[in-house]
Amino acid sequence: MQITIDDYTINYDMAGTGDKYAVILQGWGTTMSVYASMMDALKDKYKVVVLDLPGFGTSTEPREAWSVEDYVCFFVKFLEALGIKSCSLIGHSYGGRMIIRLASRKDCPINIEKIVLVDSAGILPKKTPAQKRKIRRYKILKRLADLKVSKLLFGSLIDDWKGRQGSADYRAASPMMRQCLVKAVNEDLTDLLPLISQETLLIWGDKDTATPITDAEKMDQLIPNSGLAVIKGAGHYSFLEQPLLFRNIINAFM
């Protein structure tokens, strides 16, 4: 299904016949099809909605570099367009960032019933001395690479070097989405966690290297009404790696 909001064409799907809504917010670089098993786990009791955010899947890309807050504001418009005033929210990775920002608002425009954060992003990791040195080296090299004489003499080598920098998500993204990603990963939402009042379940793979289990433990400490379910042996996509266990955990909570 498709809907147009602010001249953005957004792909979304809806399944289930329950009286209440559950909305899934995706991780960075994914498409909504990744969350089919999550929808299936909830559709017996909920109307489950999943969407491709602007710039995800085939939904229209943002016309400027959006922050997490910009994505949250657009998501609120999406819910309003569907007539959803009350729902539970499930967020994986980047989707968790959005939920943290929305749920911590004093003037939240929708009623959030329950929250599930799955291998969620939001806590800015402390950089090691080696990482700090690498960043300083990169900035120096980038300044040199941006000089006109460098581009003239070593243009193809510079383009190849730039193409190998950053994470896999960064390299796979378009120039506009790279700017959005940089805004997200440099934002620390730790101070917002105590402002979340909804009952919150954290589901985490203990082998997650993108958002490590220490992030989950910190969130569990700071969110007042939270609980943590650890899926052993699973990584950043715990809901795909252990789907039956994930289904049992989320159904028991919801």
Short mmCIF file of C-alpha atoms in Angstrom, two decimals:
data_model
loop_
_atom_site.label_atom_id
_atom_site.label_comp_id
_atom_site.label_asym_id
_atom_site.label_seq_id
_atom_site.Cartn_x
_atom_site.Cartn_y
_atom_site.Cartn_z
CA MET A 1 0.00 0.00 0.00
CA GLN A 2 1.04 3.60 -0.54
CA ILE A 3 0.17 6.95 0.97
CA THR A 4 1.35 10.46 0.07
CA ILE A 5 2.33 12.85 2.88
CA ASP A 6 3.94 16.24 2.18
CA ASP A 7 4.62 15.08 -1.40
CA TYR A 8 6.50 12.02 -0.11
CA THR A 9 5.25 8.65 -1.37
CA ILE A 10 5.43 6.17 1.49
CA ASN A 11 5.10 2.39 1.23
CA TYR A 12 3.44 0.66 4.14
CA ASP A 13 1.67 -2.55 5.05
CA MET A 14 -1.06 -3.43 7.51
CA ALA A 15 -2.19 -6.83 8.80
CA GLY A 16 -4.35 -8.20 11.60
CA THR A 17 -7.85 -7.63 12.91
CA GLY A 18 -7.37 -6.63 16.54
CA ASP A 19 -8.96 -3.62 18.21
CA LYS A 20 -5.59 -2.05 19.03
CA TYR A 21 -2.71 -0.91 16.83
CA ALA A 22 0.94 -1.93 16.97
CA VAL A 23 3.35 0.00 14.74
CA ILE A 24 6.81 -1.24 13.80
CA LEU A 25 9.64 1.22 13.14
CA GLN A 26 12.52 -0.18 11.12
CA GLY A 27 16.27 -0.23 11.51
CA TRP A 28 18.59 1.79 9.31
CA GLY A 29 19.00 0.54 5.75
CA THR A 30 16.27 -2.10 6.00
CA THR A 31 13.01 -2.50 4.09
CA MET A 32 9.68 -3.25 5.70
CA SER A 33 9.76 -6.84 4.36
CA VAL A 34 12.47 -7.60 6.95
CA TYR A 35 9.80 -7.30 9.65
CA ALA A 36 7.31 -9.79 8.18
CA SER A 37 7.89 -12.32 10.97
CA MET A 38 7.43 -9.60 13.58
CA MET A 39 4.11 -8.61 11.99
CA ASP A 40 3.05 -12.25 11.91
CA ALA A 41 3.80 -12.61 15.63
CA LEU A 42 1.44 -9.75 16.53
CA LYS A 43 -1.35 -9.83 13.97
CA ASP A 44 -3.65 -12.19 15.90
CA LYS A 45 -4.27 -9.55 18.57
CA TYR A 46 -3.31 -6.27 16.88
CA LYS A 47 -3.70 -4.33 13.70
CA VAL A 48 0.00 -4.23 12.84
CA VAL A 49 1.45 -1.44 10.69
CA VAL A 50 4.95 -1.29 9.21
CA LEU A 51 6.31 1.33 6.84
CA ASP A 52 9.35 2.23 4.81
CA LEU A 53 10.45 5.58 6.19
CA PRO A 54 11.47 8.32 3.72
CA GLY A 55 14.68 7.18 2.02
CA PHE A 56 14.15 3.54 3.07
CA GLY A 57 13.06 0.88 0.60
CA THR A 58 11.35 2.65 -2.31
CA SER A 59 9.78 5.44 -0.26
CA THR A 60 10.70 8.95 -1.41
CA GLU A 61 14.05 10.18 -0.11
CA PRO A 62 14.17 13.32 2.09
CA ARG A 63 14.85 16.49 0.14
CA GLU A 64 17.25 17.67 2.85
CA ALA A 65 19.30 16.01 5.58
CA TRP A 66 16.83 14.92 8.25
CA SER A 67 17.63 14.47 11.91
CA VAL A 68 15.99 11.82 14.07
CA GLU A 69 13.56 14.50 15.26
CA ASP A 70 12.63 15.28 11.64
CA TYR A 71 11.82 11.60 11.09
CA VAL A 72 9.74 11.57 14.28
CA CYS A 73 7.71 14.59 13.13
CA PHE A 74 7.05 12.90 9.80
CA PHE A 75 6.06 9.66 11.53
CA VAL A 76 3.47 11.55 13.60
CA LYS A 77 2.00 12.89 10.34
CA PHE A 78 1.90 9.33 9.02
CA LEU A 79 -0.08 8.13 12.05
CA GLU A 80 -2.44 11.07 11.74
CA ALA A 81 -2.99 10.28 8.05
CA LEU A 82 -4.00 6.72 8.99
CA GLY A 83 -6.22 7.96 11.81
CA ILE A 84 -4.13 6.23 14.50
CA LYS A 85 -4.37 8.12 17.80
CA SER A 86 -3.28 5.34 20.14
CA CYS A 87 -0.87 2.45 19.58
CA SER A 88 1.99 0.37 20.91
CA LEU A 89 5.37 0.98 19.27
CA ILE A 90 8.04 -1.57 18.37
CA GLY A 91 11.38 -0.16 17.22
CA HIS A 92 14.42 -1.98 15.90
CA SER A 93 17.79 -0.19 15.92
CA TYR A 94 17.16 3.25 14.30
CA GLY A 95 13.44 2.80 14.91
CA GLY A 96 14.26 2.66 18.62
CA ARG A 97 15.89 6.08 18.38
CA MET A 98 12.66 7.47 17.00
CA ILE A 99 10.57 5.91 19.75
CA ILE A 100 12.86 7.24 22.49
CA ARG A 101 12.55 10.76 21.08
CA LEU A 102 8.77 10.52 20.66
CA ALA A 103 7.97 8.85 23.99
CA SER A 104 10.11 11.31 25.97
CA ARG A 105 8.13 14.31 24.74
CA LYS A 106 6.01 16.13 27.31
CA ASP A 107 3.55 17.00 24.55
CA CYS A 108 3.48 13.66 22.76
CA PRO A 109 0.68 13.97 20.17
CA ILE A 110 -0.32 10.30 20.30
CA ASN A 111 -1.12 7.89 23.12
CA ILE A 112 1.68 5.33 23.30
CA GLU A 113 0.40 2.26 25.12
CA LYS A 114 3.46 0.00 25.30
CA ILE A 115 7.00 0.13 23.91
CA VAL A 116 9.28 -2.62 22.66
CA LEU A 117 12.88 -1.69 21.84
CA VAL A 118 14.68 -4.38 19.84
CA ASP A 119 18.48 -4.08 19.69
CA SER A 120 17.83 -0.35 19.80
CA ALA A 121 20.21 2.46 18.98
CA GLY A 122 20.30 5.67 21.00
CA ILE A 123 23.30 5.50 23.30
CA LEU A 124 26.43 7.16 21.96
CA PRO A 125 29.41 4.85 22.57
CA LYS A 126 32.53 6.24 24.19
CA LYS A 127 35.38 6.37 21.71
CA THR A 128 38.59 4.53 22.51
CA PRO A 129 41.94 6.35 22.15
CA ALA A 130 42.56 4.35 18.96
CA GLN A 131 39.22 5.45 17.51
CA LYS A 132 39.94 9.08 18.39
CA ARG A 133 43.32 8.85 16.62
CA LYS A 134 41.65 7.31 13.58
CA ILE A 135 39.08 10.12 13.44
CA ARG A 136 41.78 12.80 13.71
CA ARG A 137 43.77 11.10 10.94
CA TYR A 138 40.70 10.88 8.73
CA LYS A 139 39.89 14.58 9.18
CA ILE A 140 43.47 15.58 8.26
CA LEU A 141 43.46 13.36 5.18
CA LYS A 142 40.02 14.62 4.13
CA ARG A 143 41.18 18.24 4.32
CA LEU A 144 44.17 17.36 2.13
CA ALA A 145 41.98 15.39 -0.27
CA ASP A 146 39.61 18.34 -0.68
CA LEU A 147 42.38 20.64 -1.90
CA LYS A 148 42.04 21.51 -5.59
CA VAL A 149 45.60 20.43 -6.36
CA SER A 150 45.02 17.05 -4.70
CA LYS A 151 41.86 16.47 -6.74
CA LEU A 152 43.69 17.45 -9.91
CA LEU A 153 46.64 15.12 -9.30
CA PHE A 154 44.99 12.21 -7.48
CA GLY A 155 41.27 12.47 -8.29
CA SER A 156 40.55 8.77 -8.90
CA LEU A 157 42.63 7.65 -5.90
CA ILE A 158 40.82 10.12 -3.64
CA ASP A 159 37.41 8.94 -4.84
CA ASP A 160 38.42 5.35 -4.16
CA TRP A 161 39.69 6.24 -0.67
CA LYS A 162 36.50 8.14 0.22
CA GLY A 163 34.40 5.22 -0.99
CA ARG A 164 36.09 2.91 1.52
CA GLN A 165 35.53 5.14 4.56
CA GLY A 166 32.76 4.76 7.14
CA SER A 167 30.51 1.88 8.13
CA ALA A 168 28.79 -0.52 5.74
CA ASP A 169 25.53 1.41 6.27
CA TYR A 170 27.28 4.65 5.41
CA ARG A 171 28.91 3.26 2.27
CA ALA A 172 25.62 1.76 1.06
CA ALA A 173 23.63 4.97 1.53
CA SER A 174 22.99 7.72 -1.01
CA PRO A 175 24.69 11.11 -0.42
CA MET A 176 21.53 12.53 1.19
CA MET A 177 20.95 9.49 3.41
CA ARG A 178 24.59 9.58 4.49
CA GLN A 179 23.98 13.04 5.91
CA CYS A 180 20.91 11.75 7.76
CA LEU A 181 22.91 8.83 9.16
CA VAL A 182 25.71 11.07 10.41
CA LYS A 183 23.18 13.21 12.28
CA ALA A 184 21.74 10.10 13.93
CA VAL A 185 24.92 8.33 15.01
CA ASN A 186 26.36 11.48 16.59
CA GLU A 187 23.29 12.02 18.77
CA ASP A 188 23.17 10.67 22.32
CA LEU A 189 19.65 10.05 23.67
CA THR A 190 20.73 8.82 27.11
CA ASP A 191 19.30 11.85 28.94
CA LEU A 192 15.85 11.20 27.41
CA LEU A 193 15.51 7.65 28.74
CA PRO A 194 14.30 8.60 32.28
CA LEU A 195 11.49 10.63 30.66
CA ILE A 196 9.85 7.52 29.16
CA SER A 197 6.84 6.65 31.30
CA GLN A 198 5.37 3.78 29.27
CA GLU A 199 5.88 0.14 30.15
CA THR A 200 8.90 -0.81 28.05
CA LEU A 201 10.38 -4.15 27.05
CA LEU A 202 13.96 -4.38 25.79
CA ILE A 203 14.71 -7.42 23.62
CA TRP A 204 18.39 -7.89 22.84
CA GLY A 205 20.82 -10.34 21.29
CA ASP A 206 23.76 -10.84 23.62
CA LYS A 207 26.10 -11.07 20.61
CA ASP A 208 24.97 -7.75 19.15
CA THR A 209 28.04 -5.77 18.07
CA ALA A 210 26.17 -2.81 16.51
CA THR A 211 24.30 -1.91 19.71
CA PRO A 212 25.96 -4.02 22.41
CA ILE A 213 24.18 -5.61 25.36
CA THR A 214 25.73 -2.95 27.62
CA ASP A 215 23.46 -0.43 25.86
CA ALA A 216 20.44 -2.56 26.80
CA GLU A 217 21.56 -2.76 30.42
CA LYS A 218 22.00 1.02 30.57
CA MET A 219 18.56 1.59 29.04
CA ASP A 220 17.04 -0.86 31.50
CA GLN A 221 18.57 1.09 34.39
CA LEU A 222 17.38 4.49 33.13
CA ILE A 223 13.87 3.76 31.82
CA PRO A 224 11.66 3.73 34.94
CA ASN A 225 9.22 0.96 33.97
CA SER A 226 11.32 -1.43 31.88
CA GLY A 227 12.43 -5.02 31.63
CA LEU A 228 15.16 -6.72 29.63
CA ALA A 229 14.86 -10.02 27.75
CA VAL A 230 18.18 -11.34 26.42
CA ILE A 231 18.27 -13.73 23.46
CA LYS A 232 21.46 -15.73 23.81
CA GLY A 233 23.55 -16.33 20.74
CA ALA A 234 21.72 -13.69 18.68
CA GLY A 235 23.12 -10.50 17.19
CA HIS A 236 21.66 -7.22 15.98
CA TYR A 237 18.74 -8.93 14.23
CA SER A 238 17.67 -11.06 17.18
CA PHE A 239 14.08 -11.29 15.91
CA LEU A 240 15.31 -12.98 12.71
CA GLU A 241 17.94 -15.18 14.30
CA GLN A 242 15.67 -16.61 17.02
CA PRO A 243 12.14 -15.99 15.63
CA LEU A 244 10.25 -18.50 17.79
CA LEU A 245 11.80 -17.26 21.03
CA PHE A 246 11.27 -13.67 19.96
CA ARG A 247 7.61 -14.40 19.22
CA ASN A 248 7.09 -15.95 22.66
CA ILE A 249 8.76 -13.02 24.41
CA ILE A 250 6.89 -10.26 22.62
CA ASN A 251 3.52 -12.02 22.85
CA ALA A 252 3.93 -12.50 26.59
CA PHE A 253 4.60 -8.78 26.98
CA MET A 254 1.99 -7.46 24.58
#
